[in-house]
mmCIF file of C-alpha atoms in Angstrom:
data_model
loop_
_atom_site.group_PDB
_atom_site.id
_atom_site.type_symbol
_atom_site.label_atom_id
_atom_site.label_comp_id
_atom_site.label_asym_id
_atom_site.label_seq_id
_atom_site.Cartn_x
_atom_site.Cartn_y
_atom_site.Cartn_z
ATOM 1 C CA MET A 1 90.171 101.636 129.203
ATOM 2 C CA PRO A 2 91.423 98.301 128.211
ATOM 3 C CA ASP A 3 95.345 98.032 128.160
ATOM 4 C CA SER A 4 96.329 99.009 124.416
ATOM 5 C CA SER A 5 99.304 96.960 124.513
ATOM 6 C CA SER A 6 96.839 93.815 124.978
ATOM 7 C CA VAL A 7 98.204 90.846 122.813
ATOM 8 C CA ILE A 8 96.235 87.913 121.623
ATOM 9 C CA SER A 9 98.850 85.122 121.655
ATOM 10 C CA LYS A 10 96.630 82.029 121.556
ATOM 11 C CA ALA A 11 94.027 80.850 118.820
ATOM 12 C CA VAL A 12 91.502 77.883 119.011
ATOM 13 C CA VAL A 13 90.640 76.001 115.937
ATOM 14 C CA PRO A 14 87.647 73.942 116.275
ATOM 15 C CA VAL A 15 88.117 70.848 113.583
ATOM 16 C CA ALA A 16 85.928 68.283 115.051
ATOM 17 C CA GLY A 17 83.303 68.206 112.342
ATOM 18 C CA LEU A 18 82.641 65.128 110.376
ATOM 19 C CA GLY A 19 82.582 67.186 106.833
ATOM 20 C CA THR A 20 79.403 65.390 105.881
ATOM 21 C CA ARG A 21 78.678 67.710 103.121
ATOM 22 C CA PHE A 22 81.890 66.247 101.352
ATOM 23 C CA LEU A 23 81.220 62.467 101.278
ATOM 24 C CA PRO A 24 82.259 60.259 100.351
ATOM 25 C CA ALA A 25 85.746 62.224 100.008
ATOM 26 C CA THR A 26 85.560 62.797 103.855
ATOM 27 C CA LYS A 27 84.882 59.105 104.901
ATOM 28 C CA ALA A 28 88.386 58.827 105.776
ATOM 29 C CA THR A 29 90.238 62.321 105.002
ATOM 30 C CA PRO A 30 89.464 65.149 107.341
ATOM 31 C CA LYS A 31 87.338 67.790 105.606
ATOM 32 C CA GLU A 32 90.116 70.448 106.788
ATOM 33 C CA MET A 33 92.641 68.173 104.764
ATOM 34 C CA LEU A 34 91.364 68.681 101.274
ATOM 35 C CA PRO A 35 93.403 70.939 99.252
ATOM 36 C CA VAL A 36 92.601 74.112 98.222
ATOM 37 C CA VAL A 37 94.528 74.259 95.027
ATOM 38 C CA ASP A 38 97.633 72.425 96.589
ATOM 39 C CA LYS A 39 97.604 73.076 100.183
ATOM 40 C CA PRO A 40 95.380 71.758 102.494
ATOM 41 C CA ALA A 41 92.448 74.420 104.162
ATOM 42 C CA ILE A 42 93.638 73.976 107.358
ATOM 43 C CA GLN A 43 97.287 75.558 106.691
ATOM 44 C CA TYR A 44 95.626 78.685 105.229
ATOM 45 C CA VAL A 45 93.936 78.906 108.449
ATOM 46 C CA VAL A 46 96.848 78.584 110.610
ATOM 47 C CA GLU A 47 98.988 80.703 108.734
ATOM 48 C CA GLU A 48 96.567 83.575 108.754
ATOM 49 C CA ALA A 49 96.864 82.786 112.916
ATOM 50 C CA VAL A 50 100.645 83.487 112.734
ATOM 51 C CA SER A 51 100.534 86.225 110.415
ATOM 52 C CA ALA A 52 98.555 88.076 113.131
ATOM 53 C CA GLY A 53 101.247 87.216 115.740
ATOM 54 C CA ILE A 54 99.846 84.025 117.459
ATOM 55 C CA SER A 55 102.427 81.931 118.301
ATOM 56 C CA ASP A 56 99.970 79.212 120.204
ATOM 57 C CA ILE A 57 97.302 77.412 118.645
ATOM 58 C CA LEU A 58 94.929 74.914 119.840
ATOM 59 C CA MET A 59 93.158 72.361 117.653
ATOM 60 C CA VAL A 60 89.722 71.009 119.121
ATOM 61 C CA THR A 61 89.652 67.528 117.114
ATOM 62 C CA GLY A 62 87.517 64.502 117.098
ATOM 63 C CA ARG A 63 87.887 61.038 115.777
ATOM 64 C CA ASN A 64 89.736 60.210 112.574
ATOM 65 C CA LYS A 65 91.305 63.417 112.520
ATOM 66 C CA ARG A 66 95.004 62.149 112.635
ATOM 67 C CA PRO A 67 96.043 63.403 109.629
ATOM 68 C CA LEU A 68 96.029 67.110 110.804
ATOM 69 C CA GLU A 69 98.333 65.946 113.387
ATOM 70 C CA ASP A 70 100.863 64.367 110.715
ATOM 71 C CA HIS A 71 100.342 67.341 108.536
ATOM 72 C CA PHE A 72 102.076 69.844 111.044
ATOM 73 C CA ASP A 73 104.539 67.054 112.086
ATOM 74 C CA ARG A 74 107.857 66.303 110.559
ATOM 75 C CA ASN A 75 108.151 63.583 107.939
ATOM 76 C CA TYR A 76 111.680 62.614 108.310
ATOM 77 C CA GLU A 77 111.367 59.921 105.473
ATOM 78 C CA LEU A 78 109.855 62.132 102.819
ATOM 79 C CA GLU A 79 112.203 65.048 103.712
ATOM 80 C CA GLU A 80 115.291 62.847 103.507
ATOM 81 C CA VAL A 81 114.209 61.571 100.029
ATOM 82 C CA LEU A 82 113.706 65.266 98.880
ATOM 83 C CA ARG A 83 117.157 66.176 100.480
ATOM 84 C CA ARG A 84 118.956 63.187 98.471
ATOM 85 C CA LYS A 85 117.147 64.212 95.115
ATOM 86 C CA GLY A 86 118.444 67.969 95.582
ATOM 87 C CA ASP A 87 114.929 68.999 95.103
ATOM 88 C CA LYS A 88 115.232 72.197 97.404
ATOM 89 C CA GLU A 89 111.305 73.400 96.331
ATOM 90 C CA ARG A 90 109.497 70.609 97.462
ATOM 91 C CA LEU A 91 111.476 70.063 100.656
ATOM 92 C CA SER A 92 110.839 73.698 101.435
ATOM 93 C CA GLN A 93 106.697 72.982 100.639
ATOM 94 C CA VAL A 94 107.169 70.094 103.001
ATOM 95 C CA SER A 95 108.729 71.476 106.044
ATOM 96 C CA ALA A 96 106.627 74.879 105.657
ATOM 97 C CA SER A 97 103.773 73.351 108.063
ATOM 98 C CA THR A 98 106.006 72.071 110.616
ATOM 99 C CA GLY A 99 107.417 74.998 112.295
ATOM 100 C CA LEU A 100 104.672 77.319 111.910
ATOM 101 C CA ALA A 101 103.560 77.316 115.501
ATOM 102 C CA ASP A 102 103.278 75.710 118.585
ATOM 103 C CA ILE A 103 100.518 73.539 117.816
ATOM 104 C CA HIS A 104 98.194 71.482 120.646
ATOM 105 C CA TYR A 105 95.364 69.129 120.125
ATOM 106 C CA VAL A 106 92.643 68.111 122.657
ATOM 107 C CA ARG A 107 89.521 65.788 121.408
ATOM 108 C CA GLN A 108 85.980 67.125 121.759
ATOM 109 C CA GLY A 109 84.598 63.793 122.490
ATOM 110 C CA ASP A 110 81.088 64.329 122.324
ATOM 111 C CA PRO A 111 80.421 66.643 119.369
ATOM 112 C CA ARG A 112 77.820 69.063 120.993
ATOM 113 C CA GLY A 113 78.318 72.240 118.985
ATOM 114 C CA LEU A 114 80.737 75.005 118.298
ATOM 115 C CA GLY A 115 80.188 76.695 121.794
ATOM 116 C CA HIS A 116 80.919 73.157 123.143
ATOM 117 C CA ALA A 117 84.252 72.942 121.144
ATOM 118 C CA VAL A 118 85.167 76.300 122.309
ATOM 119 C CA LEU A 119 84.473 75.407 125.932
ATOM 120 C CA CYS A 120 86.867 72.403 125.375
ATOM 121 C CA ALA A 121 89.781 74.918 125.022
ATOM 122 C CA ALA A 122 89.294 76.308 128.623
ATOM 123 C CA PRO A 123 92.093 74.517 130.528
ATOM 124 C CA HIS A 124 94.711 75.551 127.646
ATOM 125 C CA VAL A 125 93.516 79.081 127.266
ATOM 126 C CA GLY A 126 93.187 79.792 131.082
ATOM 127 C CA ALA A 127 92.336 83.542 131.645
ATOM 128 C CA GLU A 128 93.305 85.093 128.430
ATOM 129 C CA PRO A 129 91.663 86.403 125.715
ATOM 130 C CA PHE A 130 91.980 84.255 122.585
ATOM 131 C CA ALA A 131 90.805 83.890 119.090
ATOM 132 C CA VAL A 132 88.818 81.334 117.428
ATOM 133 C CA LEU A 133 89.060 80.523 113.565
ATOM 134 C CA LEU A 134 86.543 78.497 111.881
ATOM 135 C CA GLY A 135 88.309 76.300 109.126
ATOM 136 C CA ASP A 136 85.384 77.064 106.432
ATOM 137 C CA ASP A 137 86.403 80.336 105.975
ATOM 138 C CA LEU A 138 89.701 81.318 104.391
ATOM 139 C CA ILE A 139 90.785 85.127 104.661
ATOM 140 C CA ASP A 140 92.882 86.469 101.824
ATOM 141 C CA GLU A 141 96.399 87.468 103.403
ATOM 142 C CA ARG A 142 96.110 90.618 101.703
ATOM 143 C CA ASP A 143 93.441 91.605 104.105
ATOM 144 C CA PRO A 144 94.291 91.094 107.618
ATOM 145 C CA LEU A 145 91.148 90.627 109.368
ATOM 146 C CA LEU A 146 92.433 89.101 112.686
ATOM 147 C CA THR A 147 94.900 91.890 112.978
ATOM 148 C CA ARG A 148 92.373 94.280 112.941
ATOM 149 C CA MET A 149 90.108 92.543 115.331
ATOM 150 C CA ALA A 150 93.002 92.449 118.043
ATOM 151 C CA GLU A 151 93.372 96.096 117.595
ATOM 152 C CA VAL A 152 89.624 96.476 118.176
ATOM 153 C CA HIS A 153 89.967 94.272 121.340
ATOM 154 C CA ALA A 154 92.975 96.335 122.712
ATOM 155 C CA GLU A 155 91.137 99.410 122.195
ATOM 156 C CA HIS A 156 87.833 98.451 123.582
ATOM 157 C CA GLY A 157 88.175 95.190 125.335
ATOM 158 C CA GLY A 158 85.319 92.340 125.747
ATOM 159 C CA SER A 159 84.764 90.270 122.511
ATOM 160 C CA VAL A 160 85.117 90.866 119.036
ATOM 161 C CA VAL A 161 83.410 89.090 116.383
ATOM 162 C CA ALA A 162 83.695 89.357 112.418
ATOM 163 C CA LEU A 163 80.820 90.254 110.320
ATOM 164 C CA MET A 164 79.852 90.771 106.568
ATOM 165 C CA GLU A 165 77.224 92.279 104.934
ATOM 166 C CA VAL A 166 75.095 89.586 102.949
ATOM 167 C CA ASP A 167 71.947 89.641 100.839
ATOM 168 C CA PRO A 168 68.984 89.368 102.931
ATOM 169 C CA ASP A 169 67.662 86.255 101.200
ATOM 170 C CA GLN A 170 71.101 84.628 102.575
ATOM 171 C CA ILE A 171 71.261 85.796 106.147
ATOM 172 C CA HIS A 172 69.203 82.966 107.534
ATOM 173 C CA LEU A 173 72.397 80.712 106.444
ATOM 174 C CA TYR A 174 74.567 82.531 108.958
ATOM 175 C CA GLY A 175 74.638 83.750 112.692
ATOM 176 C CA CYS A 176 73.019 87.544 112.750
ATOM 177 C CA ALA A 177 74.004 90.666 114.466
ATOM 178 C CA ALA A 178 71.787 93.350 115.669
ATOM 179 C CA VAL A 179 74.278 96.605 115.671
ATOM 180 C CA GLU A 180 74.630 100.067 116.897
ATOM 181 C CA ALA A 181 77.090 102.441 114.973
ATOM 182 C CA ASP A 182 80.655 103.263 116.762
ATOM 183 C CA SER A 183 83.135 105.890 116.015
ATOM 184 C CA ASP A 184 85.236 103.889 113.790
ATOM 185 C CA GLY A 185 83.886 103.067 110.369
ATOM 186 C CA ASP A 186 84.373 99.349 110.288
ATOM 187 C CA VAL A 187 83.468 98.871 113.681
ATOM 188 C CA VAL A 188 80.070 98.487 115.396
ATOM 189 C CA ARG A 189 78.501 97.764 118.583
ATOM 190 C CA ILE A 190 76.658 94.311 118.897
ATOM 191 C CA THR A 191 73.346 94.382 121.000
ATOM 192 C CA ASP A 192 71.971 91.211 119.749
ATOM 193 C CA LEU A 193 72.644 87.753 118.158
ATOM 194 C CA VAL A 194 70.667 85.217 116.300
ATOM 195 C CA GLU A 195 71.613 81.664 115.099
ATOM 196 C CA LYS A 196 70.166 81.463 111.512
ATOM 197 C CA PRO A 197 67.046 83.391 111.875
ATOM 198 C CA SER A 198 63.886 82.306 110.326
ATOM 199 C CA PRO A 199 63.244 84.107 106.728
ATOM 200 C CA GLY A 200 62.011 87.637 107.200
ATOM 201 C CA SER A 201 62.886 87.510 111.033
ATOM 202 C CA ALA A 202 66.594 88.955 111.051
ATOM 203 C CA PRO A 203 67.428 92.019 112.704
ATOM 204 C CA SER A 204 69.994 93.185 109.915
ATOM 205 C CA ASN A 205 72.047 91.661 107.031
ATOM 206 C CA TYR A 206 75.123 91.520 109.170
ATOM 207 C CA ALA A 207 76.196 88.004 108.953
ATOM 208 C CA VAL A 208 78.746 86.445 111.549
ATOM 209 C CA ILE A 209 81.713 84.841 109.672
ATOM 210 C CA GLY A 210 84.185 82.613 111.279
ATOM 211 C CA ARG A 211 86.455 84.787 113.064
ATOM 212 C CA TYR A 212 86.349 85.758 116.719
ATOM 213 C CA VAL A 213 88.631 87.519 119.602
ATOM 214 C CA LEU A 214 86.984 86.443 122.842
ATOM 215 C CA ALA A 215 87.330 87.442 126.406
ATOM 216 C CA PRO A 216 88.042 84.742 128.861
ATOM 217 C CA GLU A 217 84.463 85.539 130.676
ATOM 218 C CA ILE A 218 83.059 83.316 127.342
ATOM 219 C CA PHE A 219 84.011 80.133 129.196
ATOM 220 C CA ASP A 220 81.625 80.594 132.357
ATOM 221 C CA VAL A 221 78.671 81.773 129.902
ATOM 222 C CA LEU A 222 79.288 78.840 127.779
ATOM 223 C CA ARG A 223 79.038 76.589 131.046
ATOM 224 C CA ARG A 224 75.738 77.606 131.673
ATOM 225 C CA THR A 225 74.415 78.014 128.191
ATOM 226 C CA GLU A 226 71.627 75.503 127.212
ATOM 227 C CA PRO A 227 71.598 73.846 123.888
ATOM 228 C CA GLY A 228 69.931 75.835 121.259
ATOM 229 C CA ARG A 229 69.304 75.536 117.602
ATOM 230 C CA GLY A 230 69.801 72.068 116.311
ATOM 231 C CA GLY A 231 69.956 70.981 119.755
ATOM 232 C CA GLU A 232 73.818 72.281 120.242
ATOM 233 C CA ILE A 233 75.560 74.533 122.378
ATOM 234 C CA GLN A 234 75.914 77.727 120.099
ATOM 235 C CA LEU A 235 78.628 80.021 120.392
ATOM 236 C CA THR A 236 76.251 82.765 119.360
ATOM 237 C CA ASP A 237 74.042 82.359 122.201
ATOM 238 C CA ALA A 238 76.897 82.521 124.925
ATOM 239 C CA LEU A 239 77.987 86.097 123.072
ATOM 240 C CA ARG A 240 74.419 87.061 122.978
ATOM 241 C CA ASP A 241 74.686 86.784 126.723
ATOM 242 C CA LEU A 242 77.897 88.808 126.846
ATOM 243 C CA ALA A 243 76.552 91.520 124.978
ATOM 244 C CA GLY A 244 73.882 92.036 127.342
ATOM 245 C CA SER A 245 76.409 91.903 130.513
ATOM 246 C CA ALA A 246 78.138 94.513 132.213
ATOM 247 C CA GLN A 247 80.881 91.649 132.989
ATOM 248 C CA GLY A 248 82.905 90.227 129.971
ATOM 249 C CA GLY A 249 81.521 92.627 127.626
ATOM 250 C CA PRO A 250 80.947 94.724 125.609
ATOM 251 C CA VAL A 251 80.800 92.862 122.137
ATOM 252 C CA HIS A 252 82.086 94.749 119.011
ATOM 253 C CA GLY A 253 81.896 93.705 115.214
ATOM 254 C CA VAL A 254 84.546 94.349 112.537
ATOM 255 C CA VAL A 255 82.790 94.509 109.385
ATOM 256 C CA PHE A 256 84.870 92.705 107.000
ATOM 257 C CA SER A 257 84.614 93.816 103.131
ATOM 258 C CA GLY A 258 87.836 91.932 102.023
ATOM 259 C CA ARG A 259 88.530 88.812 100.324
ATOM 260 C CA ARG A 260 86.964 85.601 101.888
ATOM 261 C CA TYR A 261 86.745 82.310 100.433
ATOM 262 C CA ASP A 262 83.910 79.971 101.867
ATOM 263 C CA THR A 263 84.968 76.557 101.973
ATOM 264 C CA GLY A 264 81.918 75.251 103.443
ATOM 265 C CA ASP A 265 80.087 73.640 100.443
ATOM 266 C CA ARG A 266 81.305 72.019 97.479
ATOM 267 C CA ALA A 267 80.023 74.970 94.865
ATOM 268 C CA ASP A 268 81.892 77.565 97.158
ATOM 269 C CA TYR A 269 84.864 74.906 97.756
ATOM 270 C CA LEU A 270 85.373 74.805 93.621
ATOM 271 C CA ARG A 271 85.062 78.547 93.511
ATOM 272 C CA ALA A 272 87.480 79.238 95.973
ATOM 273 C CA THR A 273 90.034 76.781 94.342
ATOM 274 C CA VAL A 274 89.498 78.506 90.964
ATOM 275 C CA ARG A 275 90.061 81.873 92.400
ATOM 276 C CA LEU A 276 93.385 81.292 94.314
ATOM 277 C CA ALA A 277 94.568 79.188 91.428
ATOM 278 C CA CYS A 278 93.925 82.029 88.971
ATOM 279 C CA GLU A 279 96.031 84.223 91.361
ATOM 280 C CA ARG A 280 98.767 82.259 91.515
ATOM 281 C CA GLU A 281 101.923 83.151 89.444
ATOM 282 C CA ASP A 282 103.020 79.615 88.631
ATOM 283 C CA LEU A 283 99.571 78.293 87.615
ATOM 284 C CA GLY A 284 97.424 81.521 86.894
ATOM 285 C CA PRO A 285 98.378 82.453 83.412
ATOM 286 C CA GLY A 286 97.851 79.062 81.570
ATOM 287 C CA PHE A 287 95.119 77.898 84.032
ATOM 288 C CA LEU A 288 93.056 81.105 83.249
ATOM 289 C CA ALA A 289 93.770 80.889 79.709
ATOM 290 C CA TRP A 290 92.545 77.323 79.788
ATOM 291 C CA LEU A 291 89.189 78.455 81.647
ATOM 292 C CA ARG A 292 88.559 81.152 79.412
ATOM 293 C CA THR A 293 88.550 78.436 76.401
ATOM 294 C CA PHE A 294 86.422 76.124 78.473
ATOM 295 C CA VAL A 295 83.834 78.834 79.064
ATOM 296 C CA ALA A 296 83.762 79.991 75.704
ATOM 297 C CA GLU A 297 83.540 76.127 74.163
ATOM 298 C CA GLU A 298 80.667 75.571 76.784
ATOM 299 C CA ALA A 299 78.705 78.295 75.563
ATOM 300 C CA LEU A 300 78.463 77.218 72.132
ATOM 301 C CA THR A 301 77.617 73.789 73.407
ATOM 302 C CA PRO A 302 73.817 73.313 72.941
ATOM 303 C CA THR A 303 71.851 72.328 76.087
ATOM 304 C CA GLY A 304 69.223 69.763 76.350
#
């Protein structure tokens, strides 16, 4: 039985992607730095990891990602200007990202897929279990998904994958899990995984979303994993091998039904921004009133 006191203290955040779906905005600005309301998406992800008790975060970066490092570093000149003005509120906002966690950076160099990005973290992670958080998925702070996944890992060992039920006609956009029921209502045992199955061939409508707690044995599997879909080394393929192996397994899934904001494409990014803005005490009432008026006026506007 795994040690129930097991604690996940390290997280890996792959951020080497080119963000081509958001061009031209991402020509010179990392996609992860695009604001969701008034805070870059990557800060939401780091705050989620910290809320789950993780203090050591490794970002797997690529070219043109320097603004991420700058964001989590001190900006002495700006801080001093705000301090002289007595602007404590903005000074607090600027300083908030600086001391969140002990953040490290490593370059992926050759972008060969999510599995390869995770493998780049092996020297830093070592022989510990660790979390992986993908920046396209923002999980509402009121729904502590990563904390729940750490609890399942402490109980069962092995690896834990976040799952979400989606419409069958959407499952081809995700990694997909074949599952067996477990004793806990939100926990399932994963028996197989398929990366973006062809329409009609998916083993379930359980989609893999961007949160993982991984056993360190995943690194050995990734080293021998051949390129899969898209010619890339897929983390899904490595997890499938672990699910069928006595060493490094089992692989469980936590079925998430909370609030998730997908910033992976333009339309969902806009929806996420609107939802979060509406829930803000300082912005929500006025913005929501304007939004209702805008929608009502649009409904009266002739089309064509």
